[in-house]
Coordinates of C-alpha atoms and ligand atoms in Angstrom, one line a residue:
M1 CA 206.9 -37.1 -93.9
T2 CA 207.9 -34.3 -91.4
E3 CA 206.5 -34.8 -87.9
K4 CA 203.7 -32.4 -86.7
A5 CA 204.7 -29.7 -84.2
K6 CA 203.3 -30.6 -80.8
I7 CA 201.5 -27.8 -78.9
T8 CA 200.0 -28.1 -75.5
V9 CA 197.5 -25.5 -74.4
I10 CA 196.9 -24.9 -70.7
G11 CA 193.4 -23.7 -70.0
G12 CA 190.2 -24.1 -72.0
G13 CA 188.8 -20.6 -71.8
V14 CA 188.8 -18.0 -74.6
G15 CA 192.4 -17.5 -74.3
G16 CA 193.0 -21.2 -74.8
Y17 CA 190.4 -23.0 -76.8
P18 CA 190.4 -20.7 -79.9
A19 CA 194.2 -20.8 -79.9
A20 CA 194.1 -24.7 -79.8
I21 CA 191.7 -24.6 -82.8
R22 CA 194.1 -22.1 -84.7
A23 CA 197.1 -24.3 -83.9
A24 CA 195.2 -27.5 -85.2
R25 CA 194.1 -25.6 -88.4
M26 CA 197.8 -24.6 -88.9
G27 CA 198.7 -28.3 -88.8
A28 CA 199.8 -28.8 -85.2
D29 CA 199.2 -31.9 -83.0
V30 CA 197.4 -30.2 -80.1
T31 CA 196.6 -31.1 -76.5
L32 CA 194.4 -28.9 -74.4
I33 CA 194.4 -29.3 -70.7
E34 CA 191.4 -28.0 -68.6
R35 CA 191.0 -28.6 -64.9
D36 CA 187.4 -27.5 -64.8
V37 CA 184.9 -26.8 -67.7
L38 CA 185.6 -25.9 -71.3
G39 CA 184.9 -22.3 -72.1
G40 CA 186.4 -21.0 -68.9
T41 CA 185.3 -17.9 -67.2
C42 CA 183.7 -16.1 -70.2
L43 CA 181.4 -19.0 -71.2
N44 CA 180.7 -20.3 -67.6
R45 CA 181.1 -17.6 -65.2
G46 CA 181.5 -14.4 -67.1
C47 CA 180.3 -12.8 -70.4
I48 CA 177.7 -15.3 -71.5
P49 CA 175.8 -15.9 -68.2
T50 CA 175.8 -12.3 -67.3
K51 CA 174.4 -11.4 -70.7
A52 CA 171.8 -14.0 -70.5
L53 CA 170.6 -12.7 -67.2
L54 CA 170.7 -9.1 -68.5
Q55 CA 168.5 -10.2 -71.4
S56 CA 165.9 -11.4 -68.9
A57 CA 166.1 -7.9 -67.2
S58 CA 165.5 -6.5 -70.6
V59 CA 162.4 -8.4 -71.2
I60 CA 161.0 -6.7 -68.0
Q61 CA 162.0 -3.4 -69.4
T62 CA 159.9 -4.2 -72.5
M63 CA 156.9 -5.2 -70.4
K64 CA 157.2 -2.0 -68.3
E65 CA 157.1 0.2 -71.4
S66 CA 154.7 -1.8 -73.4
Q67 CA 151.9 0.7 -73.1
I68 CA 154.0 3.1 -75.0
F69 CA 153.9 0.7 -78.0
G70 CA 150.1 0.3 -77.5
I71 CA 150.2 -3.1 -75.9
T72 CA 148.7 -3.7 -72.5
C73 CA 150.4 -6.3 -70.3
K74 CA 148.5 -7.3 -67.2
G75 CA 151.6 -7.4 -64.8
Y76 CA 154.4 -9.7 -64.8
E77 CA 156.1 -11.9 -62.4
V78 CA 159.8 -12.9 -62.0
N79 CA 160.4 -16.6 -61.6
F80 CA 164.0 -16.3 -60.4
S81 CA 164.8 -20.1 -60.8
A82 CA 163.4 -20.1 -64.4
V83 CA 165.7 -17.0 -65.1
M84 CA 168.7 -18.9 -63.8
N85 CA 167.7 -22.1 -65.7
R86 CA 167.4 -20.2 -68.9
K87 CA 171.0 -18.8 -68.3
N88 CA 172.3 -22.3 -67.5
N89 CA 170.7 -23.6 -70.7
V90 CA 172.4 -21.0 -72.8
V91 CA 175.8 -21.8 -71.2
S92 CA 175.5 -25.6 -71.7
R93 CA 174.4 -25.3 -75.3
L94 CA 177.5 -23.2 -76.0
S95 CA 179.7 -25.3 -73.9
G96 CA 178.7 -28.4 -75.8
G97 CA 179.6 -26.4 -79.0
V98 CA 183.1 -25.8 -77.9
A99 CA 183.6 -29.6 -77.1
S100 CA 182.4 -30.5 -80.7
L101 CA 184.7 -27.8 -82.3
L102 CA 187.8 -29.1 -80.5
N103 CA 186.8 -32.7 -81.3
A104 CA 186.3 -31.9 -85.0
K105 CA 189.8 -30.7 -85.1
K106 CA 191.1 -33.8 -83.3
I107 CA 192.5 -31.9 -80.3
K108 CA 193.2 -34.1 -77.5
I109 CA 191.4 -32.9 -74.3
I110 CA 192.7 -33.8 -71.0
K111 CA 190.6 -33.1 -67.8
G112 CA 193.1 -32.2 -65.1
T113 CA 195.4 -29.5 -63.6
A114 CA 198.7 -28.9 -65.4
S115 CA 201.9 -28.1 -63.6
F116 CA 205.3 -27.6 -65.2
V117 CA 208.0 -30.2 -64.8
D118 CA 210.5 -28.6 -67.2
P119 CA 210.1 -26.0 -70.0
Q120 CA 208.7 -28.7 -72.5
T121 CA 206.9 -30.9 -70.1
V122 CA 203.8 -30.5 -68.0
Q123 CA 202.3 -33.1 -65.6
I124 CA 198.7 -33.7 -64.8
S125 CA 198.6 -33.4 -61.0
E126 CA 195.4 -35.7 -60.6
T127 CA 196.9 -38.6 -62.7
G128 CA 200.6 -38.1 -62.9
E129 CA 200.5 -38.2 -66.7
K130 CA 203.2 -36.2 -68.4
I131 CA 202.9 -34.4 -71.7
K132 CA 205.9 -33.2 -73.6
S133 CA 205.6 -30.8 -76.4
D134 CA 207.5 -28.4 -78.7
K135 CA 205.6 -25.3 -77.6
I136 CA 203.3 -24.6 -74.6
L137 CA 200.6 -21.8 -74.3
I138 CA 199.6 -20.9 -70.7
A139 CA 196.1 -19.5 -70.8
S140 CA 195.1 -20.2 -67.3
G141 CA 193.0 -17.1 -66.7
S142 CA 192.1 -15.1 -63.6
Q143 CA 190.2 -15.3 -60.3
P144 CA 188.0 -12.8 -58.6
G145 CA 190.0 -10.2 -56.5
K146 CA 189.5 -9.4 -52.8
I147 CA 190.0 -6.4 -50.6
P148 CA 191.9 -6.9 -47.1
V149 CA 189.0 -5.6 -44.9
P150 CA 187.4 -7.3 -41.8
G151 CA 184.5 -9.5 -42.6
I152 CA 185.4 -10.1 -46.3
D153 CA 185.2 -13.8 -45.8
G154 CA 181.8 -13.7 -44.1
P155 CA 178.9 -16.0 -45.2
G156 CA 176.9 -13.2 -46.7
V157 CA 179.7 -12.0 -49.1
M158 CA 179.7 -13.4 -52.5
D159 CA 182.0 -13.0 -55.6
S160 CA 180.8 -12.8 -59.2
T161 CA 180.8 -16.6 -59.5
Q162 CA 178.7 -17.2 -56.5
V163 CA 176.2 -14.5 -57.7
L164 CA 175.8 -16.5 -60.9
E165 CA 174.9 -19.6 -58.8
M166 CA 172.4 -18.0 -56.5
K167 CA 169.3 -20.0 -55.8
S168 CA 167.0 -17.1 -54.7
L169 CA 167.0 -13.5 -55.1
P170 CA 168.2 -11.4 -52.3
K171 CA 165.9 -8.5 -51.1
S172 CA 168.8 -6.2 -50.9
A173 CA 172.5 -6.2 -52.0
V174 CA 175.5 -4.0 -51.5
I175 CA 177.9 -4.2 -54.4
I176 CA 181.5 -3.3 -53.5
G177 CA 183.2 -2.0 -56.7
G178 CA 181.4 0.1 -59.4
G179 CA 183.4 -1.3 -62.3
V180 CA 182.0 -3.2 -65.2
I181 CA 180.9 -6.4 -63.3
G182 CA 179.4 -4.3 -60.5
V183 CA 177.4 -2.1 -62.8
E184 CA 176.1 -5.0 -64.9
F185 CA 175.0 -7.0 -61.8
A186 CA 173.4 -3.8 -60.3
Q187 CA 171.4 -3.4 -63.5
F188 CA 170.3 -7.0 -63.4
L189 CA 169.3 -7.3 -59.7
N190 CA 167.6 -3.9 -59.6
A191 CA 165.4 -4.9 -62.6
M192 CA 164.6 -8.3 -60.7
G193 CA 163.4 -6.2 -57.8
T194 CA 166.5 -6.3 -55.4
S195 CA 167.3 -3.1 -53.6
V196 CA 170.8 -2.3 -54.8
T197 CA 173.6 -0.1 -53.5
I198 CA 176.9 0.4 -55.2
L199 CA 179.9 1.4 -53.2
E200 CA 182.8 2.6 -55.5
M201 CA 186.0 4.2 -54.1
L202 CA 186.9 6.4 -56.9
P203 CA 184.8 9.6 -57.9
N204 CA 182.9 7.8 -60.8
L205 CA 181.4 4.6 -61.9
I206 CA 183.6 2.6 -64.3
P207 CA 186.5 4.9 -63.9
T208 CA 188.3 3.8 -67.0
L209 CA 185.5 5.2 -69.2
D210 CA 185.4 8.6 -70.9
L211 CA 184.5 10.8 -68.0
E212 CA 181.5 12.4 -69.8
I213 CA 180.1 9.0 -70.9
S214 CA 180.7 7.7 -67.3
V215 CA 178.9 10.7 -65.6
H216 CA 175.9 10.3 -68.0
L217 CA 175.8 6.5 -67.4
Q218 CA 175.9 7.0 -63.6
K219 CA 172.9 9.4 -63.8
L220 CA 170.9 6.9 -65.9
I221 CA 171.7 4.1 -63.4
A222 CA 170.8 6.2 -60.4
K223 CA 167.6 7.1 -62.2
T224 CA 166.5 3.5 -62.2
G225 CA 166.6 3.4 -58.5
V226 CA 170.1 2.0 -57.9
N227 CA 171.8 3.8 -54.9
V228 CA 175.3 4.9 -56.1
I229 CA 177.7 6.1 -53.5
T230 CA 181.1 7.1 -55.0
N231 CA 184.4 8.2 -53.2
A232 CA 183.5 5.4 -50.7
A233 CA 186.4 3.5 -49.3
V234 CA 185.0 0.3 -47.7
K235 CA 186.4 -0.3 -44.2
G236 CA 184.7 -3.4 -43.2
I237 CA 181.7 -5.9 -43.2
A238 CA 179.9 -7.0 -40.0
D239 CA 177.0 -9.3 -39.4
K240 CA 174.3 -7.0 -37.7
D241 CA 170.7 -7.8 -37.0
D242 CA 170.7 -10.7 -39.6
A243 CA 172.0 -8.4 -42.2
N244 CA 175.5 -7.5 -43.5
E245 CA 176.5 -4.0 -42.6
V246 CA 179.1 -2.5 -44.7
T247 CA 181.0 0.6 -43.4
Y248 CA 182.9 3.0 -45.6
L249 CA 184.7 6.3 -45.2
L250 CA 183.4 9.2 -47.3
A251 CA 185.0 12.5 -47.1
D252 CA 186.4 11.7 -43.6
K253 CA 183.0 10.6 -42.4
T254 CA 182.0 7.1 -41.7
G255 CA 178.9 5.8 -43.3
S256 CA 177.2 2.5 -43.5
V257 CA 174.7 0.5 -45.5
S258 CA 173.1 -2.9 -44.7
A259 CA 172.0 -5.5 -47.0
E260 CA 171.1 -9.2 -47.2
K261 CA 174.1 -9.8 -49.4
V262 CA 177.3 -8.3 -50.3
I263 CA 178.7 -8.7 -53.7
L264 CA 182.5 -8.1 -54.2
T265 CA 183.5 -6.9 -57.7
V266 CA 186.7 -5.1 -57.1
G267 CA 188.7 -6.5 -60.2
R268 CA 190.3 -9.8 -61.0
K269 CA 193.7 -11.2 -60.5
P270 CA 195.7 -13.5 -62.9
D271 CA 195.8 -17.1 -61.8
F272 CA 198.9 -19.4 -62.2
S273 CA 198.6 -20.8 -58.8
F274 CA 198.8 -24.5 -59.9
L275 CA 201.2 -24.1 -62.6
N276 CA 204.5 -24.2 -60.7
I277 CA 206.0 -21.6 -63.1
D278 CA 208.7 -20.7 -60.8
K279 CA 210.3 -24.2 -61.2
V280 CA 211.0 -23.4 -64.8
G281 CA 211.8 -19.7 -64.2
I282 CA 208.8 -18.0 -66.1
K283 CA 208.9 -14.3 -65.2
H284 CA 206.0 -12.9 -63.6
D285 CA 205.5 -9.2 -62.4
G286 CA 202.8 -7.7 -60.2
G287 CA 200.9 -10.9 -60.2
A288 CA 200.8 -11.4 -64.1
I289 CA 202.9 -13.5 -66.4
V290 CA 205.2 -11.2 -68.5
V291 CA 205.3 -11.8 -72.3
N292 CA 206.9 -9.9 -75.2
E293 CA 205.1 -8.5 -78.2
F294 CA 204.9 -12.0 -79.7
M295 CA 203.2 -13.3 -76.6
E296 CA 206.2 -15.3 -75.6
T297 CA 207.4 -15.5 -72.0
N298 CA 211.2 -15.2 -71.1
I299 CA 211.5 -19.0 -71.6
S300 CA 211.7 -19.8 -75.4
G301 CA 208.8 -22.0 -76.6
I302 CA 206.5 -21.0 -73.6
Y303 CA 203.8 -18.5 -74.6
A304 CA 201.0 -16.9 -72.4
A305 CA 197.8 -15.1 -73.3
G306 CA 194.5 -13.8 -71.8
D307 CA 193.8 -12.7 -68.3
V308 CA 196.8 -14.5 -66.9
I309 CA 199.0 -11.9 -68.5
G310 CA 197.0 -9.0 -66.9
G311 CA 196.5 -5.9 -69.1
I312 CA 193.1 -5.7 -70.7
M313 CA 191.2 -8.5 -69.2
L314 CA 188.5 -9.0 -71.8
A315 CA 187.3 -12.1 -73.7
H316 CA 188.0 -10.9 -77.2
V317 CA 191.5 -9.7 -76.2
A318 CA 192.3 -13.1 -74.6
S319 CA 191.2 -14.9 -77.7
A320 CA 193.2 -12.6 -80.1
E321 CA 196.3 -12.9 -77.9
G322 CA 196.0 -16.7 -77.8
E323 CA 195.7 -16.8 -81.7
Y324 CA 198.8 -14.5 -82.0
A325 CA 200.7 -16.8 -79.5
V326 CA 200.1 -20.0 -81.4
K327 CA 200.7 -18.4 -84.8
N328 CA 204.1 -17.2 -83.5
A329 CA 204.7 -20.6 -81.9
M330 CA 204.1 -22.2 -85.4
G331 CA 206.8 -20.0 -86.8
H332 CA 205.2 -16.6 -87.7
K333 CA 206.4 -13.4 -86.2
E334 CA 203.2 -11.4 -85.7
V335 CA 202.9 -8.6 -83.1
M336 CA 199.6 -8.3 -81.2
S337 CA 198.3 -4.9 -81.7
Y338 CA 196.2 -3.2 -78.9
R339 CA 195.6 0.0 -81.0
A340 CA 191.8 -0.5 -81.5
I341 CA 190.5 -2.8 -78.7
P342 CA 186.7 -2.2 -78.1
S343 CA 185.2 -2.3 -74.6
C344 CA 181.5 -2.9 -74.1
I345 CA 179.1 -2.6 -71.1
Y346 CA 175.7 -4.3 -71.4
T347 CA 173.7 -1.8 -69.3
S348 CA 170.6 -0.3 -70.5
P349 CA 171.4 1.7 -72.4
E350 CA 174.6 0.0 -73.5
V351 CA 178.0 1.5 -73.5
A352 CA 180.7 0.8 -76.0
C353 CA 184.1 2.4 -76.7
V354 CA 187.3 2.1 -78.7
G355 CA 190.4 4.1 -78.7
L356 CA 191.3 7.2 -76.4
S357 CA 189.0 8.9 -74.0
E358 CA 188.8 12.7 -74.2
E359 CA 191.0 12.8 -71.0
E360 CA 193.7 10.5 -72.5
A361 CA 193.5 12.1 -76.0
K362 CA 194.0 15.6 -74.6
R363 CA 197.3 14.6 -73.0
N364 CA 199.1 14.1 -76.3
H365 CA 196.8 15.5 -79.1
D366 CA 195.2 18.7 -80.3
I367 CA 191.8 17.3 -80.5
Q368 CA 188.3 18.1 -81.9
I369 CA 185.1 16.3 -80.6
G370 CA 182.0 15.5 -82.5
R371 CA 178.8 14.5 -80.6
F372 CA 175.5 13.4 -81.8
P373 CA 172.6 12.6 -79.5
F374 CA 170.3 9.7 -80.0
R375 CA 167.4 12.2 -79.7
G376 CA 168.3 13.2 -83.3
N377 CA 168.0 9.7 -84.7
G378 CA 164.7 8.4 -86.1
K379 CA 165.4 4.7 -85.3
A380 CA 166.1 5.5 -81.7
F381 CA 162.6 7.0 -81.4
V382 CA 161.1 3.9 -83.2
L383 CA 162.9 1.9 -80.4
N384 CA 161.8 4.3 -77.7
D385 CA 165.5 4.4 -76.7
I386 CA 166.6 8.1 -77.2
E387 CA 169.1 8.4 -74.2
G388 CA 172.8 8.8 -74.9
M389 CA 175.0 9.9 -77.7
V390 CA 177.9 9.1 -80.0
K391 CA 181.1 11.0 -79.2
I392 CA 184.0 10.9 -81.7
I393 CA 187.4 12.3 -80.7
A394 CA 189.6 13.2 -83.6
D395 CA 192.9 14.8 -84.3
R396 CA 192.3 18.5 -85.2
Q397 CA 194.8 18.7 -88.0
Y398 CA 194.1 15.6 -90.1
G399 CA 190.8 14.4 -88.6
Q400 CA 192.1 11.1 -87.8
V401 CA 189.7 9.2 -85.4
L402 CA 191.4 8.7 -81.9
G403 CA 188.4 7.4 -80.0
V404 CA 184.7 6.6 -80.4
H405 CA 182.4 6.3 -77.4
I406 CA 178.8 5.3 -77.6
L407 CA 176.1 5.4 -74.9
G408 CA 172.9 4.3 -76.4
P409 CA 170.9 1.7 -78.1
H410 CA 172.9 -1.3 -79.8
A411 CA 176.2 0.5 -78.8
T412 CA 177.9 -2.8 -78.3
D413 CA 177.1 -4.0 -81.9
M414 CA 177.7 -0.6 -83.5
I415 CA 181.2 -0.2 -82.1
A416 CA 182.4 -2.7 -84.7
E417 CA 182.4 0.0 -87.3
A418 CA 184.6 2.2 -85.3
V419 CA 187.0 -0.7 -84.6
L420 CA 187.4 -1.6 -88.2
G421 CA 187.7 2.1 -89.2
M422 CA 190.4 2.8 -86.5
N423 CA 192.3 -0.3 -87.5
M424 CA 192.4 1.3 -91.0
E425 CA 193.3 4.8 -89.6
M426 CA 190.1 6.4 -90.8
T427 CA 189.3 10.0 -90.5
V428 CA 186.0 11.7 -89.6
M429 CA 185.5 12.4 -93.2
D430 CA 185.7 8.7 -94.1
I431 CA 182.8 8.0 -91.7
A432 CA 180.8 11.1 -92.7
N433 CA 181.1 10.2 -96.4
A434 CA 180.1 6.6 -95.9
V435 CA 176.4 6.2 -96.7
H436 CA 174.8 4.5 -93.6
P437 CA 171.6 2.6 -93.9
H438 CA 168.2 4.3 -92.9
P439 CA 166.6 4.1 -90.5
T440 CA 169.3 2.7 -88.2
V441 CA 170.9 3.9 -85.1
S442 CA 174.2 3.6 -86.9
E443 CA 173.4 6.9 -88.6
A444 CA 174.2 8.6 -85.3
I445 CA 177.8 7.7 -86.0
M446 CA 177.8 9.2 -89.3
E447 CA 176.1 12.3 -87.9
A448 CA 178.7 12.6 -85.0
A449 CA 181.4 12.5 -87.8
M450 CA 179.5 15.1 -89.8
T451 CA 179.5 17.5 -86.9
L452 CA 183.3 17.7 -87.6
S453 CA 183.0 17.9 -91.3
G454 CA 180.4 20.3 -92.5
G455 CA 177.7 19.8 -89.9
A456 CA 175.1 17.2 -89.0
I457 CA 171.8 17.2 -90.7
H458 CA 169.5 16.2 -87.9
M459 CA 170.8 18.7 -85.3
P460 CA 170.2 22.4 -85.2
Ligands
FAD1 P1 189.7 -18.0 -68.3 O1 188.3 -17.8 -69.0 O2 189.5 -17.7 -66.8 O3 190.0 -19.6 -68.6 C1 191.2 -20.0 -68.0 C2 190.9 -21.5 -67.8 O4 192.1 -22.2 -67.5 C3 189.8 -21.9 -66.8 O5 188.9 -22.8 -67.4 C4 190.6 -22.7 -65.7 O6 189.8 -23.7 -65.1 C5 191.8 -23.2 -66.6 N1 193.1 -23.5 -65.7 C6 193.6 -22.6 -64.9 N2 194.8 -23.2 -64.4 C7 194.9 -24.4 -64.9 C8 195.8 -25.5 -64.8 N3 196.8 -25.4 -64.0 N4 195.6 -26.6 -65.6 C9 194.5 -26.8 -66.4 N5 193.5 -25.7 -66.5 C10 193.8 -24.6 -65.8 N6 184.8 -10.1 -71.0 C11 184.3 -9.5 -72.1 O7 185.1 -9.3 -73.1 N7 183.1 -9.2 -72.2 C12 182.3 -9.5 -71.2 O8 180.9 -9.2 -71.2 C13 182.7 -9.9 -70.0 N8 181.8 -10.2 -69.0 C14 182.4 -10.8 -67.8 C15 181.5 -10.9 -66.7 C16 182.0 -11.5 -65.5 C17 181.2 -11.7 -64.3 C18 183.5 -11.9 -65.5 C19 184.0 -12.5 -64.3 C20 184.3 -11.6 -66.6 C21 183.8 -11.1 -67.7 N9 184.6 -10.8 -68.9 C22 184.1 -10.3 -69.9 C23 186.0 -11.2 -68.7 C24 186.3 -12.4 -69.6 O9 185.4 -13.5 -69.1 C25 187.7 -12.8 -69.4 O10 188.6 -11.8 -69.8 C26 188.1 -14.2 -70.1 O11 187.2 -15.2 -69.8 C27 189.6 -14.5 -70.0 O12 189.8 -15.7 -70.8 P2 191.1 -16.5 -70.4 O13 191.0 -17.8 -71.3 O14 192.3 -15.8 -70.3 O15 190.8 -17.1 -68.8
NAD2 P1 187.0 -3.4 -62.7 O1 188.4 -3.2 -62.6 O2 186.3 -3.1 -63.9 O3 186.3 -2.6 -61.5 C1 186.6 -2.7 -60.1 C2 186.1 -1.5 -59.4 O4 186.2 -1.6 -58.1 C3 186.8 -0.3 -59.8 O5 186.0 0.8 -60.2 C4 187.7 0.1 -58.5 O6 187.8 1.6 -58.3 C5 186.6 -0.5 -57.5 N1 187.2 -0.8 -56.2 C6 188.4 -1.4 -56.0 N2 188.6 -1.6 -54.7 C7 187.5 -1.0 -54.0 C8 187.2 -0.8 -52.7 N3 188.0 -1.2 -51.7 N4 186.1 -0.2 -52.4 C9 185.2 0.2 -53.4 N5 185.4 0.1 -54.7 C10 186.7 -0.5 -55.0 O7 186.8 -5.1 -62.2 P2 185.5 -5.9 -62.3 O8 184.2 -5.1 -62.5 O9 185.7 -6.9 -61.2 O10 185.7 -6.6 -63.6 C11 186.9 -7.6 -63.8 C12 187.3 -7.8 -65.2 O11 186.4 -8.4 -66.0 C13 187.6 -6.4 -65.8 O12 188.8 -6.5 -66.5 C14 186.5 -6.2 -66.9 O13 186.9 -5.5 -68.0 C15 186.0 -7.7 -67.2 N6 184.6 -7.5 -67.5 C16 184.2 -7.1 -68.6 C17 182.8 -7.0 -68.9 C18 182.4 -6.4 -70.2 O14 183.2 -6.3 -71.0 N7 181.1 -6.1 -70.4 C19 181.8 -7.3 -67.9 C20 182.4 -7.8 -66.7 C21 183.7 -8.0 -66.5

C-alpha cells in the first residue's frame, strides 16, 4: 500500500479549514494547526458576526416600516446585550460545525502557534512538538491595519474585533475609513441608535466600487442620518472633555469631530508574524506572501492562500485559493482564476458586484451600459424596497458582459447569477433570453440586459 501524502495546514480560517477538508477528501493525511479558534476571522470576528448584527438592524427597519404593511407595532427597545448574545450564538453554532466537519474527515487538529523549522517541518511554539510533512499550506490570515497618527493607541480607539466584543452601545462613534467594514459598522450602529460619523480620506465611500453605485450608496447612507465626511485626512485623536476628538484635514482646512468611541477600519494587513518564514526563505513583498498562479510560494512544496497573500481579502476568495493550493499540492496543475470574483456589501440596500466597474471597463473596452431601476420591478414594490438598480457593463461589439453591479434588495444573493454567467463568458443576450421567475427581484437583471438587446419591458 502506498503511503498517504502528509499535508499540514497552518490556520483554521476559511483559507485553511476548507483546504484541509479538500486535501482529506483527496486522500491526504492532514494536520491543521490553529493558534486561536477554528473558523478564523470570517467566522469569529468578520463576515458572520457582522452579518448577524446587521440582521438585528434589519429587524428594526422592519419594525419602523411596519405601518406601511398594515401592522401597528407599539414601539421597540434595543437590548444590546441580547443583540450581542444572538450574534455569539450564531458564531458558536457554526464554529462547532467546523470542528465536526474536520473530525469527520479525521483531520488532526493541533491547538498552537506554528513556526517554520525547515521547509518541511513546523514546530508548535507552545509545546515544542514538531510536525514534518510533504506539503505545507500557510493560511495565517490578516490583522486590522493602523494609521500612524497621534492618539491611535488611545483607550477610546477600537479595531473591528473590539467593536464585535463591545459590552455596551456607545452614544456616538467616529469611524475612520469608509471602506466595507466602516460602512457596515456605520449601518449597524446607526440603526441601534448611536450617532455615527464616517471619515474617509478619498472622495467617495468604498472607493473600489463602480463610482455611480458608490455615489448612490453614499446618498442613501447619509439619508439614514450617518454623517459622511469624505476627502478627510485624519491627523490625530485626542482625549478632550471625556470624549475622543478626531482632527482631520479637509481641503487645507482643519476640522474636528468628537465621539465616545473611535473605530478604526482602514484596511487589513497580512499576518505571518509568528511563522518565522524568513528562516526558510519564503518570499514576501509589500507585507504579503508571494505565490505563483498555482498558489505555491518560491519554496517548492510550501503553498499560501487567503488574506496572508494580500490581493482580494474576501472569505470566498480565501476559500477558493486554499482549495486550489491543496489540489496542486496533491499533484494537480490548476490555475486559480480571479476573472469573476463577486464582492458584496451588506448595507440596506445591499450592494453586490462582479467584474469591471464602468471606470475600469472604459480604459480598455468600447462599452455599452444597461441599467434597470428597482422602481420598475414588481417584487421590489411588494418588499417596499425600490431603491437602487442593476447596472450591466458589456462590450459593445459582441455584448459580452464585463461587469454587473447591483444596488438593491437581495443584491448579495442575486449576484451569483452574474458570477456563473461571467464564468461562462455570457453575453447580454444570454441573460435577456433566459426566462426569469416572476415575481422576483432577479427580473431586474434580465430587464437591465434587455435594455441592451431590444429594450426593457417595464421601463418607458
Ligand atoms: P483568517 O480568517 O484570518 O484565518 C487565519 C487563521 O490563522 C486565524 O484563525 C489565526 O488564528 C491562524 N493563525 C495565524 N498565524 C498562525 C500560526 N502561526 N499558527 C497557527 N495558527 C495561526 N469577507 C467576505 O467575503 N465577506 C464578508 O462579509 C466579510 N466581512 C468581514 C467583516 C469584518 C469585520 C472583517 C474583519 C473581515 C470580513 N471579511 C469578509 C474578510 C474575511 O473575513 C477574510 O477575507 C477571511 O477571513 C480570510 O480568511 P483567512 O483564512 O485567509 O484568514
Ligand atoms: P477597505 O480597504 O475596504 O477600506 C479602508 C478604507 O479606509 C478605504 O476607503 C481607505 O480609503 C480608508 N482610509 C485609509 N486610511 C485612511 C485614513 N488615514 N483616514 C481616513 N480613511 C482612510 O478595508 P476595511 O473596510 O478595513 O476592510 C478590510 C478587508 O475586509 C477588505 O479587504 C474587505 O474586502 C474585507 N471585508 C469585506 C466585507 C464584505 O465582503 N462585505 C465586509 C467587511 C470587510
